[in-house]
Amino acid sequence: MGDEDSKATAMISILHSLWRVLRHTFDRRVTVQYPEERRVMAPRTRGRIVLTLDPDGGERCVGCYLCAAACPVDCIALQATEDETGRRSAEWFRINFSRCIFCGYCEEACPTYAIQLTPDIELGEYHRPNLVYEKEHLLISGPGKYPGYNYYHVAGLSIGGKDKGEAAAERPPVDVRTLLP
Amino acid sequence: MRVKITVDGKSYEVEQGDNLLRACLSNGLDLPYFCWHPILGSVGSCRQCAVKSYQDDDDTEGKIVMACMESSNEGCRISIDDPEAKRFRAQIIEWLMINHPHDCAVCDEGGECHLQDMTVMTGHDSRRYRFTKSTHRNQDLGPFINHEMNRCITCYRCVRYYRDYAGGKDLDAFGVHDRMYFGRQEDGTLESPFSGNLVEVCPTGVFTDKTFKQHYTRKWDLQSTPSVCVHCSLGCNTILGERYGGLRRVLNRYNADVNGYLICDRGRFGYGFVNSDQRISEAGVRIADGCTLESIDSDVAVRRFTSLIKNKESLIGIGSPRASLEANFALRQLVGKENFYSGASAQEFELVATVVDAMRNGSTQTPSLRQIESADAVLLLGEDPTASAPLLSLALRQSTRQQSILEAAKAGIPMWQDAAVRGLAQDSHGPLFIATPAATALDDIASETVRAAPDDVARLGLAVAHELDPKAPRVVKLGARLKLAKRIAAALLAAEQPLVVAGTASGSKAVIQAAAAVATALGVARAKAAAPWLFLTLPECNSMGLALLNAKPLAEIKQQPKGRGGSVIVLENNLYRRAKAEQVDALLDGKTLVVLDHVQHPTVDRARLVLPAATFAETSGTLVNNEGRAQEFHTAVMPTGAIRPSHGWLLSGLTACRPDEKHALSLEDLRAACAAEFPELASTWLSDESPTLRYAKEKVPRASFRASGRTAMHANVSVHEPTPPEDPDSALAFSMEGFRDPDAQLIPSYWAPGWNSVQALSKFQFEVGGPMRGGKPGVRLIQPCKDAPPSYPDEIPAAFAAREGEWLLLPLSRVFGGEELSSMDPAIQVRTSQAQLLLHEDDGLSLGLSEGDIVEIQSEVGSFSLPVAMRKNVCRGVAMLPLDTPGVGFLQLPLYASIRRVSG
């Protein structure tokens, strides 16, 4: 191939690029003018973690420690407690968002749908201690993504307002002393 | 004899006649099971351990058998992986799970559940049953055990342990079919002092630890530390679980020579004093008015301490039988051996010295606690071990089965065939003779019981000794008991391995000497047969250690130069429990009192300087148990604030006060100095378990692989994660990183892949129920003098004669409330019954008393009032007074007192 040919190819390439760039000026813009403008996040976006309530308004978290165990960065710590009726909950619950990698494993591990990741991704802070969320910061006033579920309605434990045998698919407590077959 | 069996084409060596399940587990194979347990044997009821068994090499069909019910024989060929056997096991689990509630998230067993492990192991992962589940009402089983009956899989382990093994009466199986119920006849506290083991024996979450529930943490989050129980002299091994800087629970730690698979409720639930808000947490100095204790800084405290101990001549150090060997030795270093006194009461000191003398200079062998289970004739003198050394009572209970096990062996029934062995034995129990002043918890299985005052117990013992060896002194005027002595002597002589048990709880030196005499005479009578066993209990966890340090008795303090001035340093001890208040006051009068302790008591209230000491859970140290076994415990919880280990305070005082001398600076130095001074103790720390030990340059981690919350638990204080605390005193690290190995000397907890429950223990043993592959069984420090000529006490106590209008007050041990530290635990306090004076019914009637009346007990040392309990099963003429009765103060028992009715 001659020298002239390669010069021509180069020129065409440059002009082509210029044309492409110029044409891009008239494309639809994808940049969002954050924070003036905000994108609508998909409902399953993994952002700020919340603790939810069951449909009856009780705390869903039973303090089973599975979220903490699943957390790859160990940023969840809690202490389980039990009220006088036998209902379990977290005495305190802490997430250190300055360590959280929003992997969602805690949500996957949660047997009660208590812990959920929300589409809120605005967690910027100037001071790291402000990213340490306690239970009162984490609790929201609704059931989040799973509106119908109440763990205690399927668990065998009796708690205030739900006696033995009243959960889903349960027979009433047996009478040990009966002689019937 | 070892035989070869083939499992899935691979050859394994196993013990002949052993059941296949145990043989498989011993060889590290994973085979699911439920109803079988190493201490309970096989009953073949759960059908979970099904394997395929082949007749011979040509058999291609095979048949399904239960591994736990089949003997291993040479050439035996089985398959665990056979598809049919696997399907069978999966089906069993599926059936067991039909009624199992959806509870794991709120179940305390979750994460250490045998049922979870087995379900995963068999591969049952989705539920096909779509019908309803049966439910059960729970019972309130008292302060220790939580009941959640829905979770039951009816394996029967609980009743087999509670009734058959531990001799409990108030737990049973009720109903049939889906109505099966394991509980009490009605709500109420489980009476057995060994009920806590249900937590570990139950393969699911029916029985869980109620005290743990109050600060519940999953097993994977606990930092576990090997420790030794401090609540009696047996030195059972425990695992302490720590989370967020608090002691969360106590579990059994397997020691093939001491406690095996079990601990008592006092050891398991008595840990509350460690977390108590009554703890001494700051150093304090008493200001001029003599009442207020002013908190001072640790450095100031050390300076104060140093100034008080400058003058070595005027120092007095009082050690403690509940402090570690190292702490006692540090005190001895500080005050000098001539000023180091035992913190035990005068009587205790004498009794312990008698025990040590019998063990060291006698020719009889002291068995380990676990060996006691294989004794086949027992003579128990003077005390109820259920109260003074609870696990001994459990071991003795097993020993009464020994003869029936030997009978069964003759009939060709192996020991593990539990139902068959028990069926053959029916209600017969091997010889167990009990001679005590009051009823014991072992009376139900005793061959014969005798209620007698300590002197009469000693006379009976000596009479038995005389029957066995005519050289032993002859006891005259024994009456009907002479025949009994002959029967006891005959039974002991006929046995393969006879055992004599006594202890300091009887409060009688004569009883201990008589027990030693029986064992000695047995040795003479049996001539060449195995040495007879003699097992003597002691009052506290380190009574033996303190005795081995040659402390002088408290009574000798009087010989100190008179005059005011000088300091008394009291180590982890309440002197008002050791001597009469006037004696203690006289002793401390004019002296400056320094107390190192972790709990409040009257001696602390008198101290000029109080130094906050670490509990057994917050420091490392060594305890020597009643058989002379030195065992180390380790720091489970890092002490916070001003709290330091006692030996730490003493060493910093020593260094500051005598800077020009060379002193021990660490626990390891202290041990070296102690070993140099007491060659007998040297073997304690000889092993390579020194704190500087590293396995491949690593320490053994306390935390599990899956410990959680590391970056969040301290985030409320600081978002910068703190460095884990360093433990200079042991080869354990507060970390999840390090060296984990079943063969290591330190095993903080039991876990193996697929085995999250305590049943993972079998992966740490050479064979199931045998010695550990790693771990450390402790070091026996005292060896008997094999060639010692038989020696017998010169004096025979005079027969006890009931006095008119006066009763002999005797000490009564109590399992709950009778021990200083566990008595501070809230759950133990609930279990502690009200202190009552125990009298024979007829004695009570002669005083015009009825049950529950308040009586005034008057003796030359003062008077006090107590409600009275009247029983038939008490020696006439004596009155049993519970130890540590509130409001009574120190009493040197036995003591004659008059009893008068105050009110109904």
mmCIF file with all atom_site columns, N, CA and C in Angstrom, chain A residues 66-117:
data_model
loop_
_atom_site.group_PDB
_atom_site.id
_atom_site.type_symbol
_atom_site.label_atom_id
_atom_site.label_alt_id
_atom_site.label_comp_id
_atom_site.label_asym_id
_atom_site.label_entity_id
_atom_site.label_seq_id
_atom_site.pdbx_PDB_ins_code
_atom_site.Cartn_x
_atom_site.Cartn_y
_atom_site.Cartn_z
_atom_site.occupancy
_atom_site.B_iso_or_equiv
_atom_site.pdbx_formal_charge
_atom_site.auth_seq_id
_atom_site.auth_comp_id
_atom_site.auth_asym_id
_atom_site.auth_atom_id
_atom_site.pdbx_PDB_model_num
ATOM 1   N N  . LEU A 1 66  ? -29.163 -13.978 61.996 1.00 0.00 ? 66  LEU A N  1
ATOM 2   C CA . LEU A 1 66  ? -28.740 -14.535 60.708 1.00 0.00 ? 66  LEU A CA 1
ATOM 3   C C  . LEU A 1 66  ? -28.185 -13.456 59.786 1.00 0.00 ? 66  LEU A C  1
ATOM 4   N N  . CYS A 1 67  ? -28.759 -12.220 59.842 1.00 0.00 ? 67  CYS A N  1
ATOM 5   C CA . CYS A 1 67  ? -28.244 -11.143 59.001 1.00 0.00 ? 67  CYS A CA 1
ATOM 6   C C  . CYS A 1 67  ? -26.797 -10.847 59.363 1.00 0.00 ? 67  CYS A C  1
ATOM 7   N N  . ALA A 1 68  ? -26.538 -10.798 60.686 1.00 0.00 ? 68  ALA A N  1
ATOM 8   C CA . ALA A 1 68  ? -25.184 -10.500 61.138 1.00 0.00 ? 68  ALA A CA 1
ATOM 9   C C  . ALA A 1 68  ? -24.224 -11.588 60.672 1.00 0.00 ? 68  ALA A C  1
ATOM 10  N N  . ALA A 1 69  ? -24.706 -12.846 60.727 1.00 0.00 ? 69  ALA A N  1
ATOM 11  C CA . ALA A 1 69  ? -23.834 -13.947 60.315 1.00 0.00 ? 69  ALA A CA 1
ATOM 12  C C  . ALA A 1 69  ? -23.576 -13.910 58.821 1.00 0.00 ? 69  ALA A C  1
ATOM 13  N N  . ALA A 1 70  ? -24.587 -13.475 58.044 1.00 0.00 ? 70  ALA A N  1
ATOM 14  C CA . ALA A 1 70  ? -24.432 -13.465 56.596 1.00 0.00 ? 70  ALA A CA 1
ATOM 15  C C  . ALA A 1 70  ? -23.578 -12.299 56.136 1.00 0.00 ? 70  ALA A C  1
ATOM 16  N N  . CYS A 1 71  ? -23.475 -11.261 56.934 1.00 0.00 ? 71  CYS A N  1
ATOM 17  C CA . CYS A 1 71  ? -22.806 -10.033 56.500 1.00 0.00 ? 71  CYS A CA 1
ATOM 18  C C  . CYS A 1 71  ? -21.315 -10.270 56.246 1.00 0.00 ? 71  CYS A C  1
ATOM 19  N N  . PRO A 1 72  ? -20.860 -10.061 55.006 1.00 0.00 ? 72  PRO A N  1
ATOM 20  C CA . PRO A 1 72  ? -19.453 -10.346 54.724 1.00 0.00 ? 72  PRO A CA 1
ATOM 21  C C  . PRO A 1 72  ? -18.488 -9.333  55.342 1.00 0.00 ? 72  PRO A C  1
ATOM 22  N N  . VAL A 1 73  ? -18.988 -8.143  55.692 1.00 0.00 ? 73  VAL A N  1
ATOM 23  C CA . VAL A 1 73  ? -18.095 -7.154  56.307 1.00 0.00 ? 73  VAL A CA 1
ATOM 24  C C  . VAL A 1 73  ? -18.391 -6.995  57.802 1.00 0.00 ? 73  VAL A C  1
ATOM 25  N N  . ASP A 1 74  ? -19.221 -7.870  58.348 1.00 0.00 ? 74  ASP A N  1
ATOM 26  C CA . ASP A 1 74  ? -19.528 -7.878  59.785 1.00 0.00 ? 74  ASP A CA 1
ATOM 27  C C  . ASP A 1 74  ? -20.003 -6.533  60.309 1.00 0.00 ? 74  ASP A C  1
ATOM 28  N N  . CYS A 1 75  ? -20.830 -5.820  59.506 1.00 0.00 ? 75  CYS A N  1
ATOM 29  C CA . CYS A 1 75  ? -21.199 -4.472  59.927 1.00 0.00 ? 75  CYS A CA 1
ATOM 30  C C  . CYS A 1 75  ? -22.546 -4.444  60.649 1.00 0.00 ? 75  CYS A C  1
ATOM 31  N N  . ILE A 1 76  ? -23.113 -5.624  60.950 1.00 0.00 ? 76  ILE A N  1
ATOM 32  C CA . ILE A 1 76  ? -24.378 -5.668  61.692 1.00 0.00 ? 76  ILE A CA 1
ATOM 33  C C  . ILE A 1 76  ? -24.120 -6.282  63.066 1.00 0.00 ? 76  ILE A C  1
ATOM 34  N N  . ALA A 1 77  ? -24.541 -5.598  64.108 1.00 0.00 ? 77  ALA A N  1
ATOM 35  C CA . ALA A 1 77  ? -24.462 -6.165  65.454 1.00 0.00 ? 77  ALA A CA 1
ATOM 36  C C  . ALA A 1 77  ? -25.796 -5.927  66.139 1.00 0.00 ? 77  ALA A C  1
ATOM 37  N N  . LEU A 1 78  ? -26.234 -6.877  66.931 1.00 0.00 ? 78  LEU A N  1
ATOM 38  C CA . LEU A 1 78  ? -27.508 -6.728  67.613 1.00 0.00 ? 78  LEU A CA 1
ATOM 39  C C  . LEU A 1 78  ? -27.517 -7.546  68.887 1.00 0.00 ? 78  LEU A C  1
ATOM 40  N N  . GLN A 1 79  ? -28.506 -7.325  69.691 1.00 0.00 ? 79  GLN A N  1
ATOM 41  C CA . GLN A 1 79  ? -28.723 -8.162  70.869 1.00 0.00 ? 79  GLN A CA 1
ATOM 42  C C  . GLN A 1 79  ? -30.192 -8.544  70.897 1.00 0.00 ? 79  GLN A C  1
ATOM 43  N N  . ALA A 1 80  ? -30.435 -9.841  70.984 1.00 0.00 ? 80  ALA A N  1
ATOM 44  C CA . ALA A 1 80  ? -31.816 -10.324 71.024 1.00 0.00 ? 80  ALA A CA 1
ATOM 45  C C  . ALA A 1 80  ? -32.375 -10.188 72.425 1.00 0.00 ? 80  ALA A C  1
ATOM 46  N N  . THR A 1 81  ? -33.662 -10.000 72.520 1.00 0.00 ? 81  THR A N  1
ATOM 47  C CA . THR A 1 81  ? -34.327 -9.981  73.817 1.00 0.00 ? 81  THR A CA 1
ATOM 48  C C  . THR A 1 81  ? -35.722 -10.566 73.642 1.00 0.00 ? 81  THR A C  1
ATOM 49  N N  . GLU A 1 82  ? -36.423 -10.720 74.739 1.00 0.00 ? 82  GLU A N  1
ATOM 50  C CA . GLU A 1 82  ? -37.732 -11.368 74.679 1.00 0.00 ? 82  GLU A CA 1
ATOM 51  C C  . GLU A 1 82  ? -38.660 -10.639 75.635 1.00 0.00 ? 82  GLU A C  1
ATOM 52  N N  . ASP A 1 83  ? -39.884 -10.363 75.201 1.00 0.00 ? 83  ASP A N  1
ATOM 53  C CA . ASP A 1 83  ? -40.798 -9.698  76.134 1.00 0.00 ? 83  ASP A CA 1
ATOM 54  C C  . ASP A 1 83  ? -41.494 -10.748 77.002 1.00 0.00 ? 83  ASP A C  1
ATOM 55  N N  . GLU A 1 84  ? -42.328 -10.283 77.919 1.00 0.00 ? 84  GLU A N  1
ATOM 56  C CA . GLU A 1 84  ? -42.897 -11.212 78.893 1.00 0.00 ? 84  GLU A CA 1
ATOM 57  C C  . GLU A 1 84  ? -43.843 -12.222 78.247 1.00 0.00 ? 84  GLU A C  1
ATOM 58  N N  . THR A 1 85  ? -44.316 -11.935 77.019 1.00 0.00 ? 85  THR A N  1
ATOM 59  C CA . THR A 1 85  ? -45.208 -12.899 76.369 1.00 0.00 ? 85  THR A CA 1
ATOM 60  C C  . THR A 1 85  ? -44.443 -13.900 75.513 1.00 0.00 ? 85  THR A C  1
ATOM 61  N N  . GLY A 1 86  ? -43.120 -13.756 75.443 1.00 0.00 ? 86  GLY A N  1
ATOM 62  C CA . GLY A 1 86  ? -42.335 -14.699 74.664 1.00 0.00 ? 86  GLY A CA 1
ATOM 63  C C  . GLY A 1 86  ? -41.993 -14.205 73.268 1.00 0.00 ? 86  GLY A C  1
ATOM 64  N N  . ARG A 1 87  ? -42.454 -13.004 72.912 1.00 0.00 ? 87  ARG A N  1
ATOM 65  C CA . ARG A 1 87  ? -42.138 -12.472 71.586 1.00 0.00 ? 87  ARG A CA 1
ATOM 66  C C  . ARG A 1 87  ? -40.705 -11.972 71.577 1.00 0.00 ? 87  ARG A C  1
ATOM 67  N N  . ARG A 1 88  ? -39.978 -12.366 70.568 1.00 0.00 ? 88  ARG A N  1
ATOM 68  C CA . ARG A 1 88  ? -38.569 -11.982 70.479 1.00 0.00 ? 88  ARG A CA 1
ATOM 69  C C  . ARG A 1 88  ? -38.404 -10.740 69.627 1.00 0.00 ? 88  ARG A C  1
ATOM 70  N N  . SER A 1 89  ? -37.419 -9.951  69.985 1.00 0.00 ? 89  SER A N  1
ATOM 71  C CA . SER A 1 89  ? -37.101 -8.778  69.166 1.00 0.00 ? 89  SER A CA 1
ATOM 72  C C  . SER A 1 89  ? -35.653 -8.398  69.431 1.00 0.00 ? 89  SER A C  1
ATOM 73  N N  . ALA A 1 90  ? -35.203 -7.364  68.736 1.00 0.00 ? 90  ALA A N  1
ATOM 74  C CA . ALA A 1 90  ? -33.838 -6.902  68.958 1.00 0.00 ? 90  ALA A CA 1
ATOM 75  C C  . ALA A 1 90  ? -33.855 -5.874  70.082 1.00 0.00 ? 90  ALA A C  1
ATOM 76  N N  . GLU A 1 91  ? -33.031 -6.088  71.104 1.00 0.00 ? 91  GLU A N  1
ATOM 77  C CA . GLU A 1 91  ? -32.914 -5.106  72.184 1.00 0.00 ? 91  GLU A CA 1
ATOM 78  C C  . GLU A 1 91  ? -32.252 -3.857  71.618 1.00 0.00 ? 91  GLU A C  1
ATOM 79  N N  . TRP A 1 92  ? -31.187 -4.052  70.892 1.00 0.00 ? 92  TRP A N  1
ATOM 80  C CA . TRP A 1 92  ? -30.597 -2.986  70.094 1.00 0.00 ? 92  TRP A CA 1
ATOM 81  C C  . TRP A 1 92  ? -30.116 -3.591  68.793 1.00 0.00 ? 92  TRP A C  1
ATOM 82  N N  . PHE A 1 93  ? -30.020 -2.743  67.774 1.00 0.00 ? 93  PHE A N  1
ATOM 83  C CA . PHE A 1 93  ? -29.670 -3.242  66.448 1.00 0.00 ? 93  PHE A CA 1
ATOM 84  C C  . PHE A 1 93  ? -28.840 -2.158  65.778 1.00 0.00 ? 93  PHE A C  1
ATOM 85  N N  . ARG A 1 94  ? -27.667 -2.491  65.352 1.00 0.00 ? 94  ARG A N  1
ATOM 86  C CA . ARG A 1 94  ? -26.775 -1.456  64.818 1.00 0.00 ? 94  ARG A CA 1
ATOM 87  C C  . ARG A 1 94  ? -26.190 -1.887  63.484 1.00 0.00 ? 94  ARG A C  1
ATOM 88  N N  . ILE A 1 95  ? -26.270 -0.950  62.514 1.00 0.00 ? 95  ILE A N  1
ATOM 89  C CA . ILE A 1 95  ? -25.593 -1.193  61.235 1.00 0.00 ? 95  ILE A CA 1
ATOM 90  C C  . ILE A 1 95  ? -24.586 -0.072  61.026 1.00 0.00 ? 95  ILE A C  1
ATOM 91  N N  . ASN A 1 96  ? -23.365 -0.456  60.750 1.00 0.00 ? 96  ASN A N  1
ATOM 92  C CA . ASN A 1 96  ? -22.332 0.528   60.466 1.00 0.00 ? 96  ASN A CA 1
ATOM 93  C C  . ASN A 1 96  ? -22.270 0.707   58.952 1.00 0.00 ? 96  ASN A C  1
ATOM 94  N N  . PHE A 1 97  ? -23.001 1.723   58.446 1.00 0.00 ? 97  PHE A N  1
ATOM 95  C CA . PHE A 1 97  ? -23.075 1.901   56.996 1.00 0.00 ? 97  PHE A CA 1
ATOM 96  C C  . PHE A 1 97  ? -21.744 2.331   56.391 1.00 0.00 ? 97  PHE A C  1
ATOM 97  N N  . SER A 1 98  ? -20.817 2.769   57.237 1.00 0.00 ? 98  SER A N  1
ATOM 98  C CA . SER A 1 98  ? -19.521 3.131   56.677 1.00 0.00 ? 98  SER A CA 1
ATOM 99  C C  . SER A 1 98  ? -18.737 1.880   56.288 1.00 0.00 ? 98  SER A C  1
ATOM 100 N N  . ARG A 1 99  ? -19.226 0.721   56.697 1.00 0.00 ? 99  ARG A N  1
ATOM 101 C CA . ARG A 1 99  ? -18.600 -0.540  56.296 1.00 0.00 ? 99  ARG A CA 1
ATOM 102 C C  . ARG A 1 99  ? -19.458 -1.313  55.302 1.00 0.00 ? 99  ARG A C  1
ATOM 103 N N  . CYS A 1 100 ? -20.761 -0.986  55.280 1.00 0.00 ? 100 CYS A N  1
ATOM 104 C CA . CYS A 1 100 ? -21.709 -1.770  54.483 1.00 0.00 ? 100 CYS A CA 1
ATOM 105 C C  . CYS A 1 100 ? -21.359 -1.720  53.001 1.00 0.00 ? 100 CYS A C  1
ATOM 106 N N  . ILE A 1 101 ? -21.442 -2.869  52.326 1.00 0.00 ? 101 ILE A N  1
ATOM 107 C CA . ILE A 1 101 ? -21.173 -2.889  50.881 1.00 0.00 ? 101 ILE A CA 1
ATOM 108 C C  . ILE A 1 101 ? -22.466 -3.133  50.099 1.00 0.00 ? 101 ILE A C  1
ATOM 109 N N  . PHE A 1 102 ? -23.600 -3.069  50.758 1.00 0.00 ? 102 PHE A N  1
ATOM 110 C CA . PHE A 1 102 ? -24.917 -3.163  50.110 1.00 0.00 ? 102 PHE A CA 1
ATOM 111 C C  . PHE A 1 102 ? -25.039 -4.405  49.229 1.00 0.00 ? 102 PHE A C  1
ATOM 112 N N  . CYS A 1 103 ? -24.556 -5.517  49.751 1.00 0.00 ? 103 CYS A N  1
ATOM 113 C CA . CYS A 1 103 ? -24.603 -6.758  48.976 1.00 0.00 ? 103 CYS A CA 1
ATOM 114 C C  . CYS A 1 103 ? -25.967 -7.412  49.075 1.00 0.00 ? 103 CYS A C  1
ATOM 115 N N  . GLY A 1 104 ? -26.744 -7.066  50.109 1.00 0.00 ? 104 GLY A N  1
ATOM 116 C CA . GLY A 1 104 ? -28.081 -7.634  50.243 1.00 0.00 ? 104 GLY A CA 1
ATOM 117 C C  . GLY A 1 104 ? -28.133 -9.019  50.843 1.00 0.00 ? 104 GLY A C  1
ATOM 118 N N  . TYR A 1 105 ? -27.007 -9.540  51.304 1.00 0.00 ? 105 TYR A N  1
ATOM 119 C CA . TYR A 1 105 ? -27.020 -10.881 51.896 1.00 0.00 ? 105 TYR A CA 1
ATOM 120 C C  . TYR A 1 105 ? -27.884 -10.911 53.162 1.00 0.00 ? 105 TYR A C  1
ATOM 121 N N  . CYS A 1 106 ? -27.896 -9.793  53.897 1.00 0.00 ? 106 CYS A N  1
ATOM 122 C CA . CYS A 1 106 ? -28.684 -9.759  55.134 1.00 0.00 ? 106 CYS A CA 1
ATOM 123 C C  . CYS A 1 106 ? -30.155 -9.961  54.814 1.00 0.00 ? 106 CYS A C  1
ATOM 124 N N  . GLU A 1 107 ? -30.600 -9.304  53.746 1.00 0.00 ? 107 GLU A N  1
ATOM 125 C CA . GLU A 1 107 ? -31.999 -9.434  53.348 1.00 0.00 ? 107 GLU A CA 1
ATOM 126 C C  . GLU A 1 107 ? -32.305 -10.860 52.919 1.00 0.00 ? 107 GLU A C  1
ATOM 127 N N  . GLU A 1 108 ? -31.360 -11.462 52.210 1.00 0.00 ? 108 GLU A N  1
ATOM 128 C CA . GLU A 1 108 ? -31.569 -12.843 51.772 1.00 0.00 ? 108 GLU A CA 1
ATOM 129 C C  . GLU A 1 108 ? -31.614 -13.794 52.950 1.00 0.00 ? 108 GLU A C  1
ATOM 130 N N  . ALA A 1 109 ? -30.795 -13.506 53.972 1.00 0.00 ? 109 ALA A N  1
ATOM 131 C CA . ALA A 1 109 ? -30.718 -14.415 55.118 1.00 0.00 ? 109 ALA A CA 1
ATOM 132 C C  . ALA A 1 109 ? -31.920 -14.272 56.036 1.00 0.00 ? 109 ALA A C  1
ATOM 133 N N  . CYS A 1 110 ? -32.599 -13.124 55.998 1.00 0.00 ? 110 CYS A N  1
ATOM 134 C CA . CYS A 1 110 ? -33.622 -12.833 57.000 1.00 0.00 ? 110 CYS A CA 1
ATOM 135 C C  . CYS A 1 110 ? -34.832 -13.748 56.853 1.00 0.00 ? 110 CYS A C  1
ATOM 136 N N  . PRO A 1 111 ? -35.148 -14.542 57.880 1.00 0.00 ? 111 PRO A N  1
ATOM 137 C CA . PRO A 1 111 ? -36.278 -15.461 57.776 1.00 0.00 ? 111 PRO A CA 1
ATOM 138 C C  . PRO A 1 111 ? -37.621 -14.781 58.010 1.00 0.00 ? 111 PRO A C  1
ATOM 139 N N  . THR A 1 112 ? -37.626 -13.504 58.375 1.00 0.00 ? 112 THR A N  1
ATOM 140 C CA . THR A 1 112 ? -38.888 -12.845 58.720 1.00 0.00 ? 112 THR A CA 1
ATOM 141 C C  . THR A 1 112 ? -39.183 -11.641 57.836 1.00 0.00 ? 112 THR A C  1
ATOM 142 N N  . TYR A 1 113 ? -38.396 -11.400 56.809 1.00 0.00 ? 113 TYR A N  1
ATOM 143 C CA . TYR A 1 113 ? -38.520 -10.224 55.933 1.00 0.00 ? 113 TYR A CA 1
ATOM 144 C C  . TYR A 1 113 ? -38.372 -8.922  56.710 1.00 0.00 ? 113 TYR A C  1
ATOM 145 N N  . ALA A 1 114 ? -37.693 -8.971  57.848 1.00 0.00 ? 114 ALA A N  1
ATOM 146 C CA . ALA A 1 114 ? -37.564 -7.762  58.658 1.00 0.00 ? 114 ALA A CA 1
ATOM 147 C C  . ALA A 1 114 ? -36.576 -6.796  58.040 1.00 0.00 ? 114 ALA A C  1
ATOM 148 N N  . ILE A 1 115 ? -35.444 -7.298  57.661 1.00 0.00 ? 115 ILE A N  1
ATOM 149 C CA . ILE A 1 115 ? -34.395 -6.414  57.150 1.00 0.00 ? 115 ILE A CA 1
ATOM 150 C C  . ILE A 1 115 ? -34.523 -6.354  55.637 1.00 0.00 ? 115 ILE A C  1
ATOM 151 N N  . GLN A 1 116 ? -34.610 -5.130  55.114 1.00 0.00 ? 116 GLN A N  1
ATOM 152 C CA . GLN A 1 116 ? -34.791 -4.967  53.669 1.00 0.00 ? 116 GLN A CA 1
ATOM 153 C C  . GLN A 1 116 ? -33.903 -3.843  53.173 1.00 0.00 ? 116 GLN A C  1
ATOM 154 N N  . LEU A 1 117 ? -33.436 -3.984  51.935 1.00 0.00 ? 117 LEU A N  1
ATOM 155 C CA . LEU A 1 117 ? -32.666 -2.903  51.325 1.00 0.00 ? 117 LEU A CA 1
ATOM 156 C C  . LEU A 1 117 ? -33.631 -2.043  50.522 1.00 0.00 ? 117 LEU A C  1
#
